[in-house]
Short mmCIF file of C-alpha atoms in Angstrom, two decimals:
data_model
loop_
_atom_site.label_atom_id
_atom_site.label_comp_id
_atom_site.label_asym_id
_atom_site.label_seq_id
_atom_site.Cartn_x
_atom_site.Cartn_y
_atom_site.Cartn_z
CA UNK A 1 86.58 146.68 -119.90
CA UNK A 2 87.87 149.60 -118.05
CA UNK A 3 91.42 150.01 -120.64
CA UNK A 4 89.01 149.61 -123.44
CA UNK A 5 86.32 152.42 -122.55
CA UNK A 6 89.91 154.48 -121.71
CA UNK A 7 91.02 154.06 -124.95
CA UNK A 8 87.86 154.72 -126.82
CA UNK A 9 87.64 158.11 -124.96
CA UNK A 10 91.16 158.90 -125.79
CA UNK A 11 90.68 158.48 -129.47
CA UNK A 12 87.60 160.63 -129.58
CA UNK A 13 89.74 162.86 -127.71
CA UNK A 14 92.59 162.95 -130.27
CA UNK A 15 89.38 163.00 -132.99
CA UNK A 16 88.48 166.01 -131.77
CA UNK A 17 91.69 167.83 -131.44
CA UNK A 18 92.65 166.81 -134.64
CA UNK A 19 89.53 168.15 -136.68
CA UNK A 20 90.31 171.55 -134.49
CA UNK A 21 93.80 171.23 -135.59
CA UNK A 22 92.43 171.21 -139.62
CA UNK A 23 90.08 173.58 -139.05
CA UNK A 24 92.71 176.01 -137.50
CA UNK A 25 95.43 175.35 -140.58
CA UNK A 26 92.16 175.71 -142.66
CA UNK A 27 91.54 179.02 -141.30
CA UNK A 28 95.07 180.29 -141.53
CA UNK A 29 94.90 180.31 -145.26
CA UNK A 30 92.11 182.39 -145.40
CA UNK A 31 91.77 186.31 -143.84
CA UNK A 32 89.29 185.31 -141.06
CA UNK A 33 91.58 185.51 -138.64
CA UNK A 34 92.83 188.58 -139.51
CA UNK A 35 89.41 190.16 -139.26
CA UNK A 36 88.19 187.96 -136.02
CA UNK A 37 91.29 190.27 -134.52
CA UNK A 38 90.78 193.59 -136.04
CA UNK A 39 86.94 193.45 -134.90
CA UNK A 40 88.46 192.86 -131.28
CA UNK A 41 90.42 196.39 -131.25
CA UNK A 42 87.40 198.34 -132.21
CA UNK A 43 86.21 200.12 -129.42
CA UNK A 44 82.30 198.19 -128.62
CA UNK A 45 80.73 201.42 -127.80
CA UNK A 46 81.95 204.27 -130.28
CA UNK A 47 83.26 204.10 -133.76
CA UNK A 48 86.82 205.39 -134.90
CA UNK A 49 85.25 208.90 -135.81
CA UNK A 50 83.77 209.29 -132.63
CA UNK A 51 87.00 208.46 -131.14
CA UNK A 52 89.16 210.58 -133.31
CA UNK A 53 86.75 214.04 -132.20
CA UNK A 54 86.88 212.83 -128.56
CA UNK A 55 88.99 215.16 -126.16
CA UNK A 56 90.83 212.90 -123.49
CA UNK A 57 91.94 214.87 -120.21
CA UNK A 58 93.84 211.44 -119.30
CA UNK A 59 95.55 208.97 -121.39
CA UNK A 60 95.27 205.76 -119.81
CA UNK A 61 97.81 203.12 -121.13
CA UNK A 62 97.08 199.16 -120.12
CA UNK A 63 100.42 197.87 -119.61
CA UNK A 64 101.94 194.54 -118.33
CA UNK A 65 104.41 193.01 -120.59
CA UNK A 66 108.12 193.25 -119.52
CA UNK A 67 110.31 196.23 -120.95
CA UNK A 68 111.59 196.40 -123.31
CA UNK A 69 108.30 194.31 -125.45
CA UNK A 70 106.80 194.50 -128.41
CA UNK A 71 103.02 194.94 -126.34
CA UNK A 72 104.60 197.62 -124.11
CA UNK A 73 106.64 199.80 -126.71
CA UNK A 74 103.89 199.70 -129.27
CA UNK A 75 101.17 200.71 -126.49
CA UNK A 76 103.84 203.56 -125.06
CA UNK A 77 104.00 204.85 -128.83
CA UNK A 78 100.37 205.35 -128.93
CA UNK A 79 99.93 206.86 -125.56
CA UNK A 80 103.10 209.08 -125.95
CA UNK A 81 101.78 210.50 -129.42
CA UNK A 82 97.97 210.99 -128.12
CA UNK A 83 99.64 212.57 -124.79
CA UNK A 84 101.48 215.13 -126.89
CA UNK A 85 98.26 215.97 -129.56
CA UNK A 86 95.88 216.45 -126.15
CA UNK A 87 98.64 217.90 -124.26
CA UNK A 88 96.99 215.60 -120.62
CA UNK A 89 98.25 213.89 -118.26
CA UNK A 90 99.47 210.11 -118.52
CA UNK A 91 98.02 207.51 -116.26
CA UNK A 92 100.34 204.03 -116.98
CA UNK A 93 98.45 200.85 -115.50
CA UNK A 94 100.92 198.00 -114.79
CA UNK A 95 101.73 195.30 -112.00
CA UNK A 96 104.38 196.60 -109.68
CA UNK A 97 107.69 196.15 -111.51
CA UNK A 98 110.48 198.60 -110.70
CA UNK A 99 112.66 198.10 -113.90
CA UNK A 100 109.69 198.21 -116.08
CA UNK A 101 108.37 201.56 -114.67
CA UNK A 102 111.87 202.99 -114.99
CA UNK A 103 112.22 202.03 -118.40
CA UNK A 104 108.49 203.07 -119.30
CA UNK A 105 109.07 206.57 -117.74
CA UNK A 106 112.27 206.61 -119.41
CA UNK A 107 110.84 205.78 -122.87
CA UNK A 108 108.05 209.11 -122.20
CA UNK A 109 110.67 211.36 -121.43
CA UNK A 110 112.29 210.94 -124.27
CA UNK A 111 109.39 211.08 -126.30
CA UNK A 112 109.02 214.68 -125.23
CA UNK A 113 106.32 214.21 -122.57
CA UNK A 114 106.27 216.51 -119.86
CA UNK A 115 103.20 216.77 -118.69
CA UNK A 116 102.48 214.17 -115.27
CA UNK A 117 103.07 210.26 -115.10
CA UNK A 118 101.22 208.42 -112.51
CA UNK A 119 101.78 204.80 -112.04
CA UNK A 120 98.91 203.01 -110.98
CA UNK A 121 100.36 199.21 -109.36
CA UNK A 122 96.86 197.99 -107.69
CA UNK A 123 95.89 194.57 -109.83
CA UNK A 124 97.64 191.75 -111.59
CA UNK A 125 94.50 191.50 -114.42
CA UNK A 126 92.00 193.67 -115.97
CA UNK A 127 89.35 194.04 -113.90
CA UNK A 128 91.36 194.03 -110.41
CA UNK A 129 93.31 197.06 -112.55
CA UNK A 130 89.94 199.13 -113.36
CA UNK A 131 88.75 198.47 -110.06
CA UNK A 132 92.10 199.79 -108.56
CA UNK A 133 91.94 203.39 -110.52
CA UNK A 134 88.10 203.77 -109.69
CA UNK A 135 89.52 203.72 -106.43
CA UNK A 136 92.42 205.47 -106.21
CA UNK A 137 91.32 208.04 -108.61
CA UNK A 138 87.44 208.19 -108.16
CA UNK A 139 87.14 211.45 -110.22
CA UNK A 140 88.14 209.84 -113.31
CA UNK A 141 84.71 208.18 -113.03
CA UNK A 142 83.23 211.36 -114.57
CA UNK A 143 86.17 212.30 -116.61
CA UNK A 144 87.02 212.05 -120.41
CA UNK A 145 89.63 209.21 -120.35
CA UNK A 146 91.18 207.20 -123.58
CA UNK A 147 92.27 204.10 -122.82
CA UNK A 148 94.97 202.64 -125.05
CA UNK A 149 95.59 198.81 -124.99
CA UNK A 150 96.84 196.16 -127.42
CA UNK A 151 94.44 195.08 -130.19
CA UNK A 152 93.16 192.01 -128.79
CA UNK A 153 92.50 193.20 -125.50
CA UNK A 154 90.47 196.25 -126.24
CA UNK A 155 86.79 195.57 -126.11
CA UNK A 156 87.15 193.45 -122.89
CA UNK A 157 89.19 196.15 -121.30
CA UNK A 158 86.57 199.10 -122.09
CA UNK A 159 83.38 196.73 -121.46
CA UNK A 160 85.46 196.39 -117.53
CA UNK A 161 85.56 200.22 -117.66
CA UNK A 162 81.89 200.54 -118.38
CA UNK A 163 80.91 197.91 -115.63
CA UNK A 164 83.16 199.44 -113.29
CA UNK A 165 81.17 202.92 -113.61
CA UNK A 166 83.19 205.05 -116.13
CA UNK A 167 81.15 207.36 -117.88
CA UNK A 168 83.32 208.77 -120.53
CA UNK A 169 85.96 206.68 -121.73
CA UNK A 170 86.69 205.43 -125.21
CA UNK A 171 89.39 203.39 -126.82
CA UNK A 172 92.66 203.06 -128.95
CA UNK A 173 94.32 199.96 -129.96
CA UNK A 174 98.16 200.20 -130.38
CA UNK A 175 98.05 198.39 -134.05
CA UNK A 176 101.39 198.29 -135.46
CA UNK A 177 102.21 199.25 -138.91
CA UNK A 178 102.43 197.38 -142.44
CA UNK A 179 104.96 196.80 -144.59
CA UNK A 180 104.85 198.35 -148.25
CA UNK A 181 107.77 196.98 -149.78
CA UNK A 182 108.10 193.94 -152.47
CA UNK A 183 108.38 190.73 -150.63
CA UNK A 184 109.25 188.59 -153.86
CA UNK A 185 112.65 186.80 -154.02
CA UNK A 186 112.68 187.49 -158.19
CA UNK A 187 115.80 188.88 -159.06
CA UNK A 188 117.18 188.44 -155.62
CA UNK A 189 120.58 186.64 -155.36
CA UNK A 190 119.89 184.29 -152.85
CA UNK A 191 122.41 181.29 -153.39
CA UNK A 192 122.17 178.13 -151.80
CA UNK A 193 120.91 175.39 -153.77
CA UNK A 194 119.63 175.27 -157.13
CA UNK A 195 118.25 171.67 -156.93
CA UNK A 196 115.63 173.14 -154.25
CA UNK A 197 113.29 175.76 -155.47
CA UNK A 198 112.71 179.23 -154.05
CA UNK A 199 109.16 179.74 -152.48
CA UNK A 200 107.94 183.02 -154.19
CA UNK A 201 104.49 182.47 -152.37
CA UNK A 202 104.65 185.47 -149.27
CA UNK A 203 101.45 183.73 -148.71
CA UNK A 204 103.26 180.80 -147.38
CA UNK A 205 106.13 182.59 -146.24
CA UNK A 206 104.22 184.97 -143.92
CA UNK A 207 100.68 185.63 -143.94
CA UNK A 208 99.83 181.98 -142.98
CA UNK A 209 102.20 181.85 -140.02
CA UNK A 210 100.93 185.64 -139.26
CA UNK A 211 97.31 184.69 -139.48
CA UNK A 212 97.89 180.90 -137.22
CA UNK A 213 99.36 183.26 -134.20
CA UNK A 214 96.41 186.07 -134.95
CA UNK A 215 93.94 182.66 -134.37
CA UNK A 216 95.65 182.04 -131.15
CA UNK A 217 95.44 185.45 -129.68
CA UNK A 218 92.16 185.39 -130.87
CA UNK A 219 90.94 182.28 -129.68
CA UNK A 220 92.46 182.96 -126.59
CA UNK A 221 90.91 186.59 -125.92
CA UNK A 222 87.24 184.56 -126.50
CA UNK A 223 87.93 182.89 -123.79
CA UNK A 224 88.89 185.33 -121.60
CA UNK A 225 85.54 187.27 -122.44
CA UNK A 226 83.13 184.17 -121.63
CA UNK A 227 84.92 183.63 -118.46
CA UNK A 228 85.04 187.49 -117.49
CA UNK A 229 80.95 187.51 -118.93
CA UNK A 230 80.24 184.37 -116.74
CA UNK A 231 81.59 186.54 -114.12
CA UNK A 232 79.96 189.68 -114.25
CA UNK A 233 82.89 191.32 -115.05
CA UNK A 234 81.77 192.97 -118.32
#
């Protein structure tokens, strides 16, 4: 009795997981995804114009990938280029790493910044990290601050920023650019064989697999704001 009410539960199990599984290639062919992620780097309390008149006396940047990454460089990019246009000071948020803040300070100072780098190392996650520079740097509580961040992660990292008492802060997500070229293999010489045809499609070839990983960041940054909502984090 026991094996059989085990089994039954597993195959509603594997039911369930495998109308998720459908739904998730279903969604991959279509731009949901793409959008579920974009709406994710908009800043939840001010719109892009708002954000583009705002005057930052601290860049903030939300690190902690490894260095050289693709989530560090592209967020270093941002922060170097919005540094240089407000000419103010750079305040770089990541675990304590000592090659990673070496290489991020190195990356700056080639990017022309010379204005001050402070490395904040209090907190492993979001909210321990906004908690740490409210207290270490209680005056930025009242300050103009941007905060830049990958895409995914922006409106739970400024929704921290507003529950941990920051007044004036707003946003930037470190998108990274498009390609504008032709992807189409016409009139490409491409060998190989001739029996097995080429797949023109770029829909197959790359926005499906682009959009599948978009619906796992996504999915994955949901859950991360129910659990940090459930917590009174944001």
């Amino acid at each position: 009795m026991r094996v059989f009410m085990v089994k039954k539960i597993l195959n509603r199990v594997f039911v369930v997981l495998g109308v998720v599984f459908i739904l998730l290639l279903i969604l991959a062919a279509t731009p949901a995804s793409f959008y579920m992620h974009y709406n994710l780097g908009i800043d939840p309390n001010h719109d892009y114009d708002t954000v583009q008149q705002f005057e930052p006396q601290h860049v903030i940047m939300m690190g902690g990938a490894g260095m050289p990454s693709a989530g560090n460089l592209m967020r270093l990019y941002y922060t170097a280029g919005l540094a240089k246009n407000y000419d103010c000071p750079i305040i770089i948020v990541h675990p304590q790493d000592s090659i990673c803040h070496a290489e991020m300070l190195y990356y700056l100072v080639n990017q022309g910044i010379t204005r001050e780098i402070i490395h904040d190392t209090i907190g492993t996650n979001t909210r321990s990290q906004v908690l740490g520079l409210a207290e270490n740097y209680p005056d930025l509580l009242t300050t103009n601050i941007l905060v830049v961040t990958s895409p995914e992660h922006l409106r739970r990292t400024i929704k921290c920023f507003n529950k941990a008492g920051f007044q004036q802060v707003r946003g930037m997500a470190a998108y990274e650019g498009t390609v504008d070229f032709n992807l189409s293999l016409k009139h490409q010489k491409t060998k190989g064989r001739e029996s097995i045809p080429s797949v023109e499609s770029t829909n197959l070839r790359y926005t499906f697999w682009n959009y599948l990983k978009l619906e796992i960041d996504t999915l994955r940054e949901y859950c991360a704001l129910f659990y940090y909502r459930i917590k009174g984090w944001i």
